[in-house]
Coordinates of C-alpha atoms and ligand atoms in Angstrom, one line a residue:
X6 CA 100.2 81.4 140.3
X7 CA 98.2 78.6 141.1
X8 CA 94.8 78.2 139.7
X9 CA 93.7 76.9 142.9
X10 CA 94.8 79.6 144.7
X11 CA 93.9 82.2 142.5
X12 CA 90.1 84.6 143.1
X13 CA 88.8 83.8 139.8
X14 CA 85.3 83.3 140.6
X15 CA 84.0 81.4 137.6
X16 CA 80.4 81.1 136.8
X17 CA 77.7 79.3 134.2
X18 CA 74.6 81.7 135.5
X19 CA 74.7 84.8 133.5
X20 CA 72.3 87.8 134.2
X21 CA 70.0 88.6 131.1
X22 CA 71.6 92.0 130.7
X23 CA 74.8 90.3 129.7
X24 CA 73.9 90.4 125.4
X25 CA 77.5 90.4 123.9
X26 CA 79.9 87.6 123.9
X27 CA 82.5 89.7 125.8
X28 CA 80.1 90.8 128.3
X29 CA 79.3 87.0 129.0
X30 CA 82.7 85.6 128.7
X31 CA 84.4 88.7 131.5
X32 CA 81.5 87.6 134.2
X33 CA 82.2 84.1 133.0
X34 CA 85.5 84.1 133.9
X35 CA 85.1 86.3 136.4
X36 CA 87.4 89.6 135.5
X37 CA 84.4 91.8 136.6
X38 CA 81.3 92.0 139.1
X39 CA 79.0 94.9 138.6
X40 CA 78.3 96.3 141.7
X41 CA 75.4 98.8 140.8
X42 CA 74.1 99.7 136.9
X43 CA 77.3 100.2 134.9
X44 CA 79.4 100.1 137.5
X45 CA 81.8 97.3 137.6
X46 CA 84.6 95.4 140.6
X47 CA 87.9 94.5 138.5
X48 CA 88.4 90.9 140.1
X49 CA 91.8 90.0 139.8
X50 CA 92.2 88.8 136.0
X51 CA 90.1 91.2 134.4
X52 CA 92.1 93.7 136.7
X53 CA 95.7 92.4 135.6
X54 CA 94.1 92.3 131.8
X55 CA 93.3 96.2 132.0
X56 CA 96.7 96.8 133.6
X57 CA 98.4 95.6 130.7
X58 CA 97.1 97.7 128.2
X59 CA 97.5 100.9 130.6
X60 CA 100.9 99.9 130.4
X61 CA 101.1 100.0 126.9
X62 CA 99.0 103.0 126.6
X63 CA 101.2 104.9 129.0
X64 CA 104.6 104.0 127.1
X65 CA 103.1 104.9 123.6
X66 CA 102.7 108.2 125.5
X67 CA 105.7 108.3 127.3
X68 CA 107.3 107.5 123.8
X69 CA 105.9 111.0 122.3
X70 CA 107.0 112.9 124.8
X71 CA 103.4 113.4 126.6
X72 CA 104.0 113.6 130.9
X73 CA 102.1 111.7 133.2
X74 CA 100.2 113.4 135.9
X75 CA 96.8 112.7 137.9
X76 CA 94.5 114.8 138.4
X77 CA 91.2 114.1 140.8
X78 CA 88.4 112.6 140.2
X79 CA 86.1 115.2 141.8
X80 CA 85.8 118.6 140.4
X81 CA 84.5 122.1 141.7
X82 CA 81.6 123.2 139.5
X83 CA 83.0 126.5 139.2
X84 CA 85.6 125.9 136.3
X85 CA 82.6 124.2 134.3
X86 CA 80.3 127.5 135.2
X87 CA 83.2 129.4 133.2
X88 CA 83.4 127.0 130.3
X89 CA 79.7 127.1 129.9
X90 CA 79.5 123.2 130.2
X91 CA 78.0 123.4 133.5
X92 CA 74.1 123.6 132.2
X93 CA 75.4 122.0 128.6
X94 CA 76.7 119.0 129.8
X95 CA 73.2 117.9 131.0
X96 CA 72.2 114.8 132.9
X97 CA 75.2 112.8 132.2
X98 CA 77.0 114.8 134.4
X99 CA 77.0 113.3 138.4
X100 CA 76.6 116.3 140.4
X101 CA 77.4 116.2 144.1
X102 CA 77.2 118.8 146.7
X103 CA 79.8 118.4 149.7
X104 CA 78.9 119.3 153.1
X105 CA 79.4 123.1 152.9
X106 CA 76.9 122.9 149.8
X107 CA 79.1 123.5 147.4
X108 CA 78.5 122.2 144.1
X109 CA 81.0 119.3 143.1
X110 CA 80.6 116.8 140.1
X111 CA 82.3 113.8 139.1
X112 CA 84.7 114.3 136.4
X113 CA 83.2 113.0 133.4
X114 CA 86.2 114.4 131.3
X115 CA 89.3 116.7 132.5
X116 CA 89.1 120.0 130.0
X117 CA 88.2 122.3 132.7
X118 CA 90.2 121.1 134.9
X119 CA 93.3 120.8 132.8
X120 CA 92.8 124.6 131.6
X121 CA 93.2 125.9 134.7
X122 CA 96.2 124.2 136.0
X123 CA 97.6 125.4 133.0
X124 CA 96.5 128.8 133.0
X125 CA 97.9 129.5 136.5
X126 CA 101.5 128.3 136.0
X127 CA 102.4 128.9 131.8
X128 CA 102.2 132.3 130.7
X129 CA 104.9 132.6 127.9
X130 CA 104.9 131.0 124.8
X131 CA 108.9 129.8 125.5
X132 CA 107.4 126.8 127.5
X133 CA 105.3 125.3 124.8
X134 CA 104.9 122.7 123.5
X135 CA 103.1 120.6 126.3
X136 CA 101.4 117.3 125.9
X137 CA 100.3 116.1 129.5
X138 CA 97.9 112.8 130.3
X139 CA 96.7 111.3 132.9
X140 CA 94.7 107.7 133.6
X141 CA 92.2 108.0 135.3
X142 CA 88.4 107.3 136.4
X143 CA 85.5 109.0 134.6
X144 CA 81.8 108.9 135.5
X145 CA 78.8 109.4 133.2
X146 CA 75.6 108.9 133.5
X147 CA 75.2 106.8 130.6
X148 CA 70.9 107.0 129.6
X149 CA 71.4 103.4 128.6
X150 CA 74.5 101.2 130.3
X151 CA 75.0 98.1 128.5
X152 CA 77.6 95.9 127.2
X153 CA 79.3 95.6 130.0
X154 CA 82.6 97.3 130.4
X155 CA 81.7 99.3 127.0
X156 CA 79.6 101.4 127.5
X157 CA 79.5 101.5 131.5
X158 CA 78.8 104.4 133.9
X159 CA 82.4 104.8 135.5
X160 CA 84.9 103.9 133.6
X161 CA 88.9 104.0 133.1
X162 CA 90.0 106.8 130.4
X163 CA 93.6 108.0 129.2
X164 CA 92.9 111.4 128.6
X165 CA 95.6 113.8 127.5
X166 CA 95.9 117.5 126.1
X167 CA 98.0 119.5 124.2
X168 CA 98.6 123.1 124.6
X169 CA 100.2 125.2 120.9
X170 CA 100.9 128.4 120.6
X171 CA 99.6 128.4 116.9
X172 CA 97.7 125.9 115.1
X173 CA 100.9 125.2 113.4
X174 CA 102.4 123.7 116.5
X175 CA 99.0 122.5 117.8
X176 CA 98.8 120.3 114.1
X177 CA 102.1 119.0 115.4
X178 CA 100.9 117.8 118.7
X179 CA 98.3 116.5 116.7
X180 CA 100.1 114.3 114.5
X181 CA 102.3 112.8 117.1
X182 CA 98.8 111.5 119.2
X183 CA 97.9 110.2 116.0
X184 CA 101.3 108.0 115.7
X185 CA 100.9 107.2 119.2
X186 CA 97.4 105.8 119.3
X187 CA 98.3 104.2 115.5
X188 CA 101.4 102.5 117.3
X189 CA 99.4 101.5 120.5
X190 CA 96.7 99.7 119.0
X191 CA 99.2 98.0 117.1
X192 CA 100.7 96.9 120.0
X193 CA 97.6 95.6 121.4
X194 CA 97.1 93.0 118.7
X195 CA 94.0 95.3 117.0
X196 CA 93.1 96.7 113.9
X197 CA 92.0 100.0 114.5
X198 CA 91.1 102.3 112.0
X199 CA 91.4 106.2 112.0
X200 CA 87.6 107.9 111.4
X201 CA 87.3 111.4 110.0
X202 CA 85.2 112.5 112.5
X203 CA 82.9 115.8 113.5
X204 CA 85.3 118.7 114.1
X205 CA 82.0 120.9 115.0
X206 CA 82.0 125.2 114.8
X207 CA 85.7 124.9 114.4
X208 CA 86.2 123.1 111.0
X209 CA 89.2 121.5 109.6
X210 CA 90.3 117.8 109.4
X211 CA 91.8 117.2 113.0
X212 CA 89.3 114.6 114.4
X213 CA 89.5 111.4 113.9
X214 CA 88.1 108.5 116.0
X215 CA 89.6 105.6 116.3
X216 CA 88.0 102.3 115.7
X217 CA 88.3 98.6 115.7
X218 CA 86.1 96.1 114.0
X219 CA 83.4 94.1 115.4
X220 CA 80.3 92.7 114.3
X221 CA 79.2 93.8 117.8
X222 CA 80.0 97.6 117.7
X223 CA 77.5 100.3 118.1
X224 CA 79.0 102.1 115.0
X225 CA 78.3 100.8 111.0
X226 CA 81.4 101.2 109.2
X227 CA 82.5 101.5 105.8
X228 CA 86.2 101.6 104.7
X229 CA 89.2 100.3 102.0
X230 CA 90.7 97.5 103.2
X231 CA 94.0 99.0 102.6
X232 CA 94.3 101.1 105.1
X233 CA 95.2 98.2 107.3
X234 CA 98.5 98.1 104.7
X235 CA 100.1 101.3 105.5
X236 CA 103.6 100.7 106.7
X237 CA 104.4 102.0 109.7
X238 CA 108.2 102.2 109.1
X239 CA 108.3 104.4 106.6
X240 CA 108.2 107.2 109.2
X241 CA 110.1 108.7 111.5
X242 CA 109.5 110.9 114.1
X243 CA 110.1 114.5 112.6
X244 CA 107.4 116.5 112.3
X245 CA 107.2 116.1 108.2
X246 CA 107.2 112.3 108.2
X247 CA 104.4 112.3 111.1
X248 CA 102.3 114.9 109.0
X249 CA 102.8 112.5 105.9
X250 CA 101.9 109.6 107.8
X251 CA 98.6 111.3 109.0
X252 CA 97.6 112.4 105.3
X253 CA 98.5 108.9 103.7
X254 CA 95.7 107.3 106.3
X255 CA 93.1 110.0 105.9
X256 CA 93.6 109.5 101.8
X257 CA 91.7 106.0 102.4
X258 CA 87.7 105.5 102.6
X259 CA 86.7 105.3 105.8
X260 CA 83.9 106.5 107.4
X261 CA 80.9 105.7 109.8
X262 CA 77.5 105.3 108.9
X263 CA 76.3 109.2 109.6
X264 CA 78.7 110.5 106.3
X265 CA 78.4 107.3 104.3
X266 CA 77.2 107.7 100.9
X267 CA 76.9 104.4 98.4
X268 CA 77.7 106.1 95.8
X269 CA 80.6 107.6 97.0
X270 CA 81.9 104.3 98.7
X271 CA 81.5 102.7 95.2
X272 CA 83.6 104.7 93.3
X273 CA 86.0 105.2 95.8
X274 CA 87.0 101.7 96.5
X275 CA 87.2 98.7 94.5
X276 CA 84.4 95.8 95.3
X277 CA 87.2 93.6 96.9
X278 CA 88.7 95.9 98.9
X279 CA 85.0 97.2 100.5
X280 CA 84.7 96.6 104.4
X281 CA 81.7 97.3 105.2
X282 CA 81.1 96.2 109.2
X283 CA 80.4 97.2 112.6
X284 CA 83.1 98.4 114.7
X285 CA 83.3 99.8 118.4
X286 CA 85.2 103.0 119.3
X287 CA 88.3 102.8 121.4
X288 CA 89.7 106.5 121.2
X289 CA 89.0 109.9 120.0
X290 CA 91.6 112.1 119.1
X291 CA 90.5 116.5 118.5
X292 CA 91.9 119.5 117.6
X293 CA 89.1 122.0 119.3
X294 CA 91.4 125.6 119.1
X295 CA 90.3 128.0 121.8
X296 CA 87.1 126.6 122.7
X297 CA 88.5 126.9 126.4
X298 CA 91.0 128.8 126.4
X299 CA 89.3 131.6 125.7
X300 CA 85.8 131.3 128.3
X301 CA 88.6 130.4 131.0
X302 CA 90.6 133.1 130.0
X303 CA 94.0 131.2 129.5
X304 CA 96.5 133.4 127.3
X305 CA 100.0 132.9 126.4
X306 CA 102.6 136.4 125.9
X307 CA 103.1 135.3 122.3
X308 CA 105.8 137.0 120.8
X309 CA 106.0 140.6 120.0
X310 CA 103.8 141.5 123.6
X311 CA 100.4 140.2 122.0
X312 CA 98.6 137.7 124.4
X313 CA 96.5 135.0 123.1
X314 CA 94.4 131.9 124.1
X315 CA 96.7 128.6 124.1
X316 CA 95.6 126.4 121.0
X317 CA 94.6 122.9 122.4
X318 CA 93.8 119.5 121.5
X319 CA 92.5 116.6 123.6
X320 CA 93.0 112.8 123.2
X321 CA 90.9 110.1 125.3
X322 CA 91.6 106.2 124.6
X323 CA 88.7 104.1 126.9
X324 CA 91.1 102.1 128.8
X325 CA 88.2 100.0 130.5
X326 CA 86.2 99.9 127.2
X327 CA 89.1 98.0 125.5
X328 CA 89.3 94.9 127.7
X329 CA 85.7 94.2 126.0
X330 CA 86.7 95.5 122.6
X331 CA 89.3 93.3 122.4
X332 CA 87.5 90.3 123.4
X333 CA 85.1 91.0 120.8
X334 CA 87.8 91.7 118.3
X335 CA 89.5 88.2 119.1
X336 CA 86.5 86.0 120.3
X337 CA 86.1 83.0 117.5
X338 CA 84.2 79.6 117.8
X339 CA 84.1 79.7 121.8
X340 CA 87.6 79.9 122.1
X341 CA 88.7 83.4 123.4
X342 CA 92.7 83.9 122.8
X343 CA 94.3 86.6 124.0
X344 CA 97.2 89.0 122.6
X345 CA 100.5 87.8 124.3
X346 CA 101.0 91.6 125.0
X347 CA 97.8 91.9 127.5
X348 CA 97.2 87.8 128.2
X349 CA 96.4 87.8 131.9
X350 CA 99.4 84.9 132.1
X351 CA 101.8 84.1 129.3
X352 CA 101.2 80.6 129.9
X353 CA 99.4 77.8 131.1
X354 CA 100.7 74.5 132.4
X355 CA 97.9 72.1 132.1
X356 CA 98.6 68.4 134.0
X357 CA 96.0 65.7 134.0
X358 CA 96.1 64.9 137.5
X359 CA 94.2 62.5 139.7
X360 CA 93.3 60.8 143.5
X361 CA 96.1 58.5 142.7
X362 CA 98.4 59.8 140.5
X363 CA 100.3 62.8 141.4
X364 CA 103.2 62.3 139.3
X365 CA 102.0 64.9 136.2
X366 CA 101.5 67.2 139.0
X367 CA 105.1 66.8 140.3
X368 CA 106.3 67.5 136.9
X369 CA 104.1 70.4 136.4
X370 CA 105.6 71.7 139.6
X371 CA 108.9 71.5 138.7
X372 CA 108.5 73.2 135.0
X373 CA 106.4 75.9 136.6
X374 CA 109.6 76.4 138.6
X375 CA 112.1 76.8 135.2
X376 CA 109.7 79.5 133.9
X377 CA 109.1 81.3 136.8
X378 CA 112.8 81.5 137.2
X379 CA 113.2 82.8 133.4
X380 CA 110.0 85.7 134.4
X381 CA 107.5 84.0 132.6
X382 CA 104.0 84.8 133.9
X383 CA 102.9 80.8 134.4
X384 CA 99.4 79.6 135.6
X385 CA 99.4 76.2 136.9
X386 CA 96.0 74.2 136.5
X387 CA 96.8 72.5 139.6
X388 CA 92.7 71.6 140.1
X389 CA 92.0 68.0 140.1
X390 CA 89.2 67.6 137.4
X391 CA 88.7 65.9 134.4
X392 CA 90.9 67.0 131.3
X393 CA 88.0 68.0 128.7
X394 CA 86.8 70.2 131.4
X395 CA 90.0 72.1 132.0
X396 CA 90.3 72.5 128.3
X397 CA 86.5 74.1 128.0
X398 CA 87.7 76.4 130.6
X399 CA 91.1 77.4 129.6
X400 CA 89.5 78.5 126.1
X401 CA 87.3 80.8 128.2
X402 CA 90.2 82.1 130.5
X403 CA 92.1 82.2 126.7
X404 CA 95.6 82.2 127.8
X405 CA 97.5 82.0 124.0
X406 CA 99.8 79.2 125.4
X407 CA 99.5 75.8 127.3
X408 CA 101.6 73.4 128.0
X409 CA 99.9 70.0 128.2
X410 CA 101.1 66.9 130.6
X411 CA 99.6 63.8 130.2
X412 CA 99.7 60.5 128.5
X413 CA 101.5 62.1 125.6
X414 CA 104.1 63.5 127.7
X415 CA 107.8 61.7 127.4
X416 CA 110.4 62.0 129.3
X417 CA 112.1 65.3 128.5
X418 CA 109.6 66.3 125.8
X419 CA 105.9 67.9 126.4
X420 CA 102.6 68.8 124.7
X421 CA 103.0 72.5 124.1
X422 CA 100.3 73.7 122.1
X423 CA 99.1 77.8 121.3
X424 CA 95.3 78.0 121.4
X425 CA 93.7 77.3 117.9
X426 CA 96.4 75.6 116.6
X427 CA 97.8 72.1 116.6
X428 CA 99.8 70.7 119.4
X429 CA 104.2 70.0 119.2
X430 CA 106.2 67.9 121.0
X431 CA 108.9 70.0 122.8
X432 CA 111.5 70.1 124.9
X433 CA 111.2 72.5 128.0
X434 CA 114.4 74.5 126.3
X435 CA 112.7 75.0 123.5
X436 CA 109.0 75.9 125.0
X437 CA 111.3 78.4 126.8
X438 CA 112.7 79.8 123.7
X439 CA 109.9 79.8 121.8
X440 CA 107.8 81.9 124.9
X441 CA 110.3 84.1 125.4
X442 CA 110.4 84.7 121.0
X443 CA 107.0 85.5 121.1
Ligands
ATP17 P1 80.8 107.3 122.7 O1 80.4 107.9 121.4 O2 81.1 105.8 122.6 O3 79.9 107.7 123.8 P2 82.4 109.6 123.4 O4 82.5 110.3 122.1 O5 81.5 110.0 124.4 O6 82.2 108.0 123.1 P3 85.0 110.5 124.3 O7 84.4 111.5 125.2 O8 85.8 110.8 123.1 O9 83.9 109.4 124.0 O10 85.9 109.5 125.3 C1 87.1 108.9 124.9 C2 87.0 107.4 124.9 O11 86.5 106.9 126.2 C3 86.0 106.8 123.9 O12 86.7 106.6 122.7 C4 85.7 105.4 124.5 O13 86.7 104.5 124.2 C5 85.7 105.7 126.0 N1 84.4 105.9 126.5 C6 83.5 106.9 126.4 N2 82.3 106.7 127.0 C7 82.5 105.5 127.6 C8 81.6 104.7 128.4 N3 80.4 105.1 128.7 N4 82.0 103.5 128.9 C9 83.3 103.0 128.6 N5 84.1 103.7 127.8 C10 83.8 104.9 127.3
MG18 MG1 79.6 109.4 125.0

């Protein structure tokens, strides 16, 4: 892609809603236009940015053995009138009536809806285990929008459900969502950490939210800086190791600021190895039983001719949410860089270019070329302004790579340069190489 060419609307005048660094920097750069309070247009980079990380989301799940389905955005009220959450969910529900009057609402989460599909197709306990998902838009009626893509109105979940026969099995599902999410936010170039959190009337330890620091997150954290060393490859996937894995996490501090104690904290964790920060919430994982199984009637022949409600578990990861959560995760002295897993191009080519000299451009052309040829996502800065400029913006736009061609450049060696770090001299062979290590 040419820069020239590409929609990417960029912009100094910021609205004085936009308080947060990733807020600014995504109308900046122009991945997002909000169209009304807390609801947002993807523009094309912020778009191909969020896509990325759906991607890696849905092969994490795909990986566990959880099936992709869609299911609709808008819901009949009836399911929710079983469920109870009809009047409970209060004001943060969108309710809608269609033309016949009947009452419709805009899914704020799939539960309901998820129940029923399942309750009118499985009825013995032979076909479980399931573990569906889907991605998909939510809506709520946030009291207080802000942040941007954070904490928005609609916004772009991953929600998936697991249906047990026991809570055995359902512990199972459990752990595997918990590997999953551990494994995805790896692969997003975060640090997230696994939160006990509420489990409500039905007790036990399966809840944990998952959460990555930043000084801008609307949750205080405090938490052993080891958990951050657990090994990841000294599981596998059996059921034993993945149960293992889930305990060694949960036997580090971590909590947020609604069960921390200082006392506690103290004696639990060495001085040096205190975090104590803010962090933002990318995904919730919760084992809730037969909290709707049993209103929506949804029973399984168990063995033996006994019926009983199916045991579930649901699993949300803010897909929308983590464009801005990693911005604020990776954000550092006005440069913005990117994970190569979910940077909106691999690379940039950066040519100083003028009225009267085309040549750099030529060159930049004809390089552009090679790594398009070897499926390396390339942006070429083909706009004919000053260097310094280009280089303000390309920290904003924070593609991890640039190659840079101007005086420096020689012959058959050019400036290529990953963002906070010190410029080499290579050889296009070996910029290939090194992108396609990366
Ligand atoms: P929060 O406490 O932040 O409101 P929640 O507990 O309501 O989150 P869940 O219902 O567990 O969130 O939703 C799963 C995920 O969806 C969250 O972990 C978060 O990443 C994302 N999410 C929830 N609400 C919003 C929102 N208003 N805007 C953007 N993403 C959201
Ligand atoms: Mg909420």
């Amino acid at each position: 892609m040419y820069l020239s060419k590409l929609f990417i609307p960029i912009t100094k005048e910021l609205s004085s809603e936009a308080k947060i660094k990733s807020h600014q920097l995504m109308l900046r750069t122009g991945m997002i236009k909000q169209s009304s309070a807390g609801i947002y247009s993807w523009l094309p980079l912020g778009f191909k940015v969020m896509k990325k990380i759906e991607q890696i989301v849905r092969e994490e799940q795909n990986l566990i053995g959880a099936q992709e389905m869609l299911m609709p955005t808008i819901q009949s009220s009836e399911i929710w009138k079983e469920s109870g959450r009809y009047e409970d969910y209060g004001e943060e529900m969108l309710r809608i009536k269609d033309r016949q009057g009947r009452e419709m609402l805009y899914g704020p989460t799939n539960e309901e809806l998820i129940t029923d599909i399942f309750r009118s197709s499985i009825k013995s306990y032979k076909s479980l285990p399931q573990l569906l998902y889907h991605i998909q838009w939510k809506f709520r009626d946030e009291i207080r929008p802000r942040f941007g893509v954070m904490r928005c109105r609609e916004f772009y979940m991953k929600d998936a459900y697991s249906f047990d026969l026991d809570e055995e099995g359902a512990k199972k599902s459990y752990n595997k969502m918990f590997y999953s999410y551990i494994r995805t936010f790896n692969r997003l170039g975060l640090k997230a950490i696994p939160m006990a959190a509420d489990t409500g009337p039905i007790g036990g330890d399966l809840s944990h939210e998952f959460i990555i620091l930043a000084e801008t997150g609307e949750s205080q954290i405090y938490a052993d800086k080891k958990i951050f060393e657990v090994d990841l490859n000294k599981y596998d996937s059996s059921d034993g190791s993945l149960e293992k894995m889930r305990k060694d996490f949960s036997s580090f501090y971590a909590v947020t600021d609604d069960k921390f104690k200082e006392n506690d904290f103290n004696e639990k964790v060495k001085k040096e190895s205190q975090v104590k920060t803010k962090g933002i919430e990318v995904g919730h994982i919760f084992y809730f039983g037969d909290k709707y199984s049993t209103p929506l009637n949804c029973l399984i022949d168990a063995q033996g001719g006994k019926k009983a409600p199916v045991k579930m578990g649901s699993y949300g990861i803010g897909i929308s949410r983590l464009v801005g959560a990693t911005i604020e995760a990776n954000y550092n002295n006005e440069i913005m860089k990117w994970p190569r897993s979910i940077s909106p191009f691999d690379v940039v080519i950066i040519p100083s270019i003028s009225k009267n000299n085309k040549e750099n451009l030529q060159k930049a052309e004809k390089i552009y070329k090679e790594l398009k040829n070897q499926n390396i996502d390339v942006l070429l800065d083909d706009v004919d302004e000053n260097m310094s400029n280009k280089f303000k913006k390309h920290d904003l736009i924070g593609i991890p790579y640039q190659i840079i061609i101007g005086s420096k450049s020689e012959e058959d060696k050019f400036e290529f340069k990953e963002l906070n770090s010190k410029s080499t001299m290579l050889s296009l062979e070996s910029i290939k190489s090194q992108l396609k290590n990366k």
